[in-house]
Amino acid sequence: EPEVTQTPSHQVTQMGQEVILRCVPISNHLYFYWYRQILGQKVEFLVSFYNNEISEKSEIFDDQFSVERPDGSNFTLKIRSTKLEDSAMYFCASRTGLGYEQYFGPGTRLTVT
Amino acid sequence: AQRVTQPEKLLSVFKGAPVELKCNYSYSGSPELFWYVQYSRQRLQLLLRHISRESIKGFTADLNKGETSFHLKKPFAQEEDSAMYYCALENYGGSQGNLIFGKGTKLSVKP
C-alpha cells in the first residue's frame, strides 16, 4: 500500500540555521499539508498546498516558513532561521481530494539547540 | 472558534473492560469529525470518521450535535488497543479542509 514518506526522521540543528524537511506524498494525491506537534501538545496545522500554491496557512506559518513542490513528487518545508521553539515533530499529510482521508507521514523530529 | 477538546490525557483500563474516550467540539458549521490513532512507533492513521458510521476494530463513535460530542467507544478493550487517540475536526472554513486536533488521550489497556 502506498505511504507518505518523510526524511530525515530526526534533524538536529543550531538556532539560526536553515532546515529543509522533505516529504514524498502518495503519487495520485492532490492536496498536501504540513502539521507540527510540540512535545506534549496537540498536533497543529501549519499550511495546505494545492495546485502548486499555498491554499491556506495558520498563524504559526510566518515569514520564516516556506513550502515547495519542486519536482512534482517532493513536498518540502523550509524554516529559514530556526528558533528553539521550532523544536517539534513535523508531519506531512496528503489526500486525493476534499472529503477524503488524509494520509500522514511518520514525521520528522526537529531539535533546535 | 473551532476547537476540539479531549479532557482525559490518560485512560487506563483492564482488558475486557469497556472504553469511552471523550471528545467535544466547537464548530459553527456542520462538522466533519474523525478519530485518528497512533500506535507506538507508528504514524497517525485514520481510525474512523463519523460520516461513514462504521465500526473499526470494534470501535464506534456517534456524533451528538446537541451535546457537541463525538465520543469513541469500545465494549471490550484489548491490549492491542493501547495507543494515542486523537479526535479531529475537518475545517471547511478554510477551503482546503485542514484538520483541527484535540490534545489526544493515551489509552493503556492492562492485562
Tab-separated table of C-alpha atoms in Angstrom:
chain	number	residue	atom	x	y	z
A	1	GLU	CA	0.000	0.000	0.000
A	2	PRO	CA	1.408	3.437	-0.891
A	3	GLU	CA	2.621	5.551	2.013
A	4	VAL	CA	3.706	9.105	2.640
A	5	THR	CA	7.419	9.187	3.399
A	6	GLN	CA	9.437	11.831	5.218
A	7	THR	CA	13.146	12.475	5.535
A	8	PRO	CA	15.076	12.787	7.698
A	9	SER	CA	13.467	11.031	10.647
A	10	HIS	CA	15.435	13.233	13.043
A	11	GLN	CA	17.184	16.533	12.369
A	12	VAL	CA	19.310	18.398	14.874
A	13	THR	CA	20.236	21.970	14.033
A	14	GLN	CA	21.574	25.055	15.715
A	15	MET	CA	19.446	28.110	16.321
A	16	GLY	CA	19.527	30.461	13.353
A	17	GLN	CA	20.261	27.735	10.803
A	18	GLU	CA	18.056	26.886	7.859
A	19	VAL	CA	16.439	23.459	7.680
A	20	ILE	CA	14.542	21.700	4.931
A	21	LEU	CA	12.187	18.892	5.799
A	22	ARG	CA	11.235	16.610	2.954
A	23	CYS	CA	8.098	14.674	2.197
A	24	VAL	CA	7.062	12.436	-0.668
A	25	PRO	CA	3.265	12.337	-0.762
A	26	ILE	CA	1.292	9.489	-2.274
A	27	SER	CA	1.597	9.816	-6.033
A	28	ASN	CA	-2.002	10.454	-7.119
A	29	HIS	CA	-2.783	12.822	-4.265
A	30	LEU	CA	-3.567	16.457	-4.956
A	31	TYR	CA	-3.728	18.141	-1.545
A	32	PHE	CA	-0.734	18.433	0.732
A	33	TYR	CA	-0.386	19.552	4.300
A	34	TRP	CA	2.208	20.214	6.988
A	35	TYR	CA	1.379	19.875	10.662
A	36	ARG	CA	3.575	20.075	13.723
A	37	GLN	CA	3.405	18.742	17.256
A	38	ILE	CA	5.451	20.298	20.027
A	39	LEU	CA	6.208	17.717	22.707
A	40	GLY	CA	3.237	17.260	24.994
A	41	GLN	CA	0.968	19.466	22.915
A	42	LYS	CA	-1.607	18.949	20.196
A	43	VAL	CA	-0.996	18.420	16.510
A	44	GLU	CA	-1.314	21.850	14.854
A	45	PHE	CA	-1.978	22.742	11.243
A	46	LEU	CA	0.718	24.785	9.513
A	47	VAL	CA	-0.087	25.007	5.815
A	48	SER	CA	-2.036	23.426	2.971
A	49	PHE	CA	-0.888	23.282	-0.648
A	50	TYR	CA	-2.904	22.637	-3.778
A	51	ASN	CA	-2.335	23.227	-7.468
A	52	ASN	CA	1.227	24.357	-6.817
A	53	GLU	CA	0.391	27.083	-4.401
A	54	ILE	CA	-0.367	27.650	-0.739
A	55	SER	CA	-4.105	27.464	-0.230
A	56	GLU	CA	-4.194	28.195	3.464
A	57	LYS	CA	-1.783	28.835	6.306
A	58	SER	CA	-2.062	29.184	10.045
A	59	GLU	CA	-0.742	31.940	12.274
A	60	ILE	CA	2.233	29.723	13.062
A	61	PHE	CA	3.317	29.752	9.406
A	62	ASP	CA	5.082	33.108	9.372
A	63	ASP	CA	7.699	34.518	7.024
A	64	GLN	CA	10.314	32.103	8.363
A	65	PHE	CA	8.438	29.200	6.807
A	66	SER	CA	8.036	28.298	3.159
A	67	VAL	CA	6.857	25.275	1.199
A	68	GLU	CA	7.677	24.000	-2.248
A	69	ARG	CA	6.852	21.173	-4.558
A	70	PRO	CA	9.929	21.481	-6.734
A	71	ASP	CA	9.700	18.403	-8.927
A	72	GLY	CA	6.183	17.011	-8.814
A	73	SER	CA	6.996	14.403	-6.190
A	74	ASN	CA	8.760	16.029	-3.247
A	75	PHE	CA	6.981	18.450	-0.947
A	76	THR	CA	9.331	20.435	1.262
A	77	LEU	CA	9.021	22.640	4.319
A	78	LYS	CA	11.802	25.159	4.836
A	79	ILE	CA	12.466	27.067	8.016
A	80	ARG	CA	14.851	29.916	7.212
A	81	SER	CA	16.239	30.743	10.622
A	82	THR	CA	15.302	28.200	13.239
A	83	LYS	CA	14.370	29.147	16.780
A	84	LEU	CA	14.371	26.982	19.889
A	85	GLU	CA	10.572	26.971	19.843
A	86	ASP	CA	10.578	25.349	16.391
A	87	SER	CA	11.631	22.106	18.052
A	88	ALA	CA	8.767	19.739	17.326
A	89	MET	CA	7.615	16.735	15.338
A	90	TYR	CA	6.660	17.800	11.814
A	91	PHE	CA	4.118	15.716	9.935
A	92	CYS	CA	3.362	15.793	6.246
A	93	ALA	CA	-0.032	14.600	5.005
A	94	SER	CA	-1.692	14.196	1.637
A	95	ARG	CA	-5.086	13.285	0.243
A	96	THR	CA	-6.710	12.652	-3.125
A	97	GLY	CA	-9.406	15.269	-2.694
A	98	LEU	CA	-11.520	17.144	-0.234
A	99	GLY	CA	-13.648	14.828	1.846
A	100	TYR	CA	-11.142	12.018	1.588
A	101	GLU	CA	-8.850	10.660	4.266
A	102	GLN	CA	-5.598	12.478	4.973
A	103	TYR	CA	-2.635	10.094	4.985
A	104	PHE	CA	0.170	11.040	7.322
A	105	GLY	CA	3.888	10.505	7.071
A	106	PRO	CA	5.901	9.128	10.008
A	107	GLY	CA	7.135	12.593	10.937
A	108	THR	CA	10.473	14.366	11.258
A	109	ARG	CA	11.639	15.215	14.738
A	110	LEU	CA	13.351	18.606	14.608
A	111	THR	CA	15.566	19.547	17.525
A	112	VAL	CA	16.909	23.101	17.625
A	113	THR	CA	19.789	23.645	20.043
B	1	ALA	CA	-13.643	29.470	17.262
B	2	GLN	CA	-13.192	25.921	16.063
B	3	ARG	CA	-11.873	23.723	18.822
B	4	VAL	CA	-11.613	20.079	19.804
B	5	THR	CA	-11.380	19.114	23.456
B	6	GLN	CA	-10.263	15.764	24.797
B	7	PRO	CA	-10.495	16.089	28.569
B	8	GLU	CA	-8.506	12.984	29.511
B	9	LYS	CA	-4.744	12.831	28.904
B	10	LEU	CA	-4.595	9.228	30.050
B	11	LEU	CA	-7.157	6.484	30.323
B	12	SER	CA	-6.167	3.203	31.879
B	13	VAL	CA	-8.455	0.155	31.787
B	14	PHE	CA	-8.157	-3.591	32.162
B	15	LYS	CA	-8.519	-5.955	29.245
B	16	GLY	CA	-12.151	-6.770	28.617
B	17	ALA	CA	-13.451	-3.569	30.238
B	18	PRO	CA	-15.491	-1.023	28.273
B	19	VAL	CA	-13.718	2.051	26.982
B	20	GLU	CA	-15.019	5.535	26.268
B	21	LEU	CA	-12.692	8.247	25.022
B	22	LYS	CA	-14.345	11.637	25.237
B	23	CYS	CA	-14.293	14.310	22.561
B	24	ASN	CA	-16.167	17.583	22.456
B	25	TYR	CA	-16.014	20.106	19.676
B	26	SER	CA	-16.844	23.685	18.908
B	27	TYR	CA	-17.656	24.475	15.276
B	28	SER	CA	-20.008	26.921	13.675
B	29	GLY	CA	-20.988	24.822	10.672
B	30	SER	CA	-21.835	21.189	10.123
B	31	PRO	CA	-18.854	19.267	11.492
B	32	GLU	CA	-16.896	16.517	9.855
B	33	LEU	CA	-15.291	14.533	12.684
B	34	PHE	CA	-12.651	11.865	12.829
B	35	TRP	CA	-10.743	9.698	15.236
B	36	TYR	CA	-7.076	9.141	14.449
B	37	VAL	CA	-4.894	6.615	16.263
B	38	GLN	CA	-1.155	6.439	16.725
B	39	TYR	CA	0.251	3.106	17.889
B	40	SER	CA	3.702	3.031	19.432
B	41	ARG	CA	6.363	3.960	16.854
B	42	GLN	CA	3.805	4.190	14.068
B	43	ARG	CA	2.302	7.034	12.118
B	44	LEU	CA	-1.027	8.727	12.671
B	45	GLN	CA	-3.739	6.771	10.909
B	46	LEU	CA	-7.436	7.210	10.489
B	47	LEU	CA	-9.498	5.016	12.777
B	48	LEU	CA	-12.952	6.157	11.802
B	49	ARG	CA	-14.998	9.101	10.590
B	50	HIS	CA	-18.480	9.961	11.656
B	51	ILE	CA	-19.921	10.185	8.168
B	52	SER	CA	-19.207	6.534	7.411
B	53	ARG	CA	-20.934	5.325	10.586
B	54	GLU	CA	-18.890	2.136	10.609
B	55	SER	CA	-17.206	0.120	13.330
B	56	ILE	CA	-13.436	-0.310	13.032
B	57	LYS	CA	-11.587	-2.754	15.303
B	58	GLY	CA	-14.703	-2.826	17.473
B	59	PHE	CA	-14.702	0.952	17.975
B	60	THR	CA	-17.696	3.151	17.257
B	61	ALA	CA	-18.321	6.862	17.595
B	62	ASP	CA	-21.602	8.687	17.371
B	63	LEU	CA	-21.915	12.348	16.599
B	64	ASN	CA	-24.188	14.086	19.094
B	65	LYS	CA	-24.839	17.586	17.782
B	66	GLY	CA	-26.890	18.567	20.812
B	67	GLU	CA	-24.008	17.828	23.163
B	68	THR	CA	-21.359	18.685	20.522
B	69	SER	CA	-19.653	15.394	21.272
B	70	PHE	CA	-18.071	12.569	19.316
B	71	HIS	CA	-17.035	10.048	21.954
B	72	LEU	CA	-15.180	6.898	20.932
B	73	LYS	CA	-16.390	3.652	22.457
B	74	LYS	CA	-15.479	0.019	22.562
B	75	PRO	CA	-17.342	-2.530	24.670
B	76	PHE	CA	-14.368	-4.806	25.419
B	77	ALA	CA	-10.864	-3.334	25.343
B	78	GLN	CA	-7.921	-5.397	24.094
B	79	GLU	CA	-4.244	-4.925	24.938
B	80	GLU	CA	-3.514	-4.089	21.312
B	81	ASP	CA	-5.814	-1.073	21.613
B	82	SER	CA	-3.160	0.679	23.713
B	83	ALA	CA	-2.233	3.812	21.751
B	84	MET	CA	-2.706	7.574	21.484
B	85	TYR	CA	-6.129	8.548	20.211
B	86	TYR	CA	-6.794	11.926	18.640
B	87	CYS	CA	-10.152	13.402	17.865
B	88	ALA	CA	-10.075	15.772	14.880
B	89	LEU	CA	-12.404	18.183	13.143
B	90	GLU	CA	-12.150	18.994	9.463
B	91	ASN	CA	-12.108	22.730	8.990
B	92	TYR	CA	-14.126	23.668	5.940
B	93	GLY	CA	-13.951	27.298	6.934
B	94	GLY	CA	-10.553	27.096	5.358
B	95	SER	CA	-11.106	25.931	1.829
B	96	GLN	CA	-8.712	23.006	1.870
B	97	GLY	CA	-10.054	21.061	4.820
B	98	ASN	CA	-7.183	21.130	7.275
B	99	LEU	CA	-7.661	19.142	10.468
B	100	ILE	CA	-8.046	20.606	13.939
B	101	PHE	CA	-6.868	18.121	16.537
B	102	GLY	CA	-7.559	17.607	20.191
B	103	LYS	CA	-4.639	17.067	22.544
B	104	GLY	CA	-5.067	13.335	22.464
B	105	THR	CA	-5.820	10.642	25.016
B	106	LYS	CA	-3.369	7.894	25.778
B	107	LEU	CA	-5.238	4.638	26.214
B	108	SER	CA	-3.470	1.985	28.250
B	109	VAL	CA	-5.083	-1.459	28.376
B	110	LYS	CA	-3.661	-3.642	31.117
B	111	PRO	CA	-3.705	-7.444	31.009
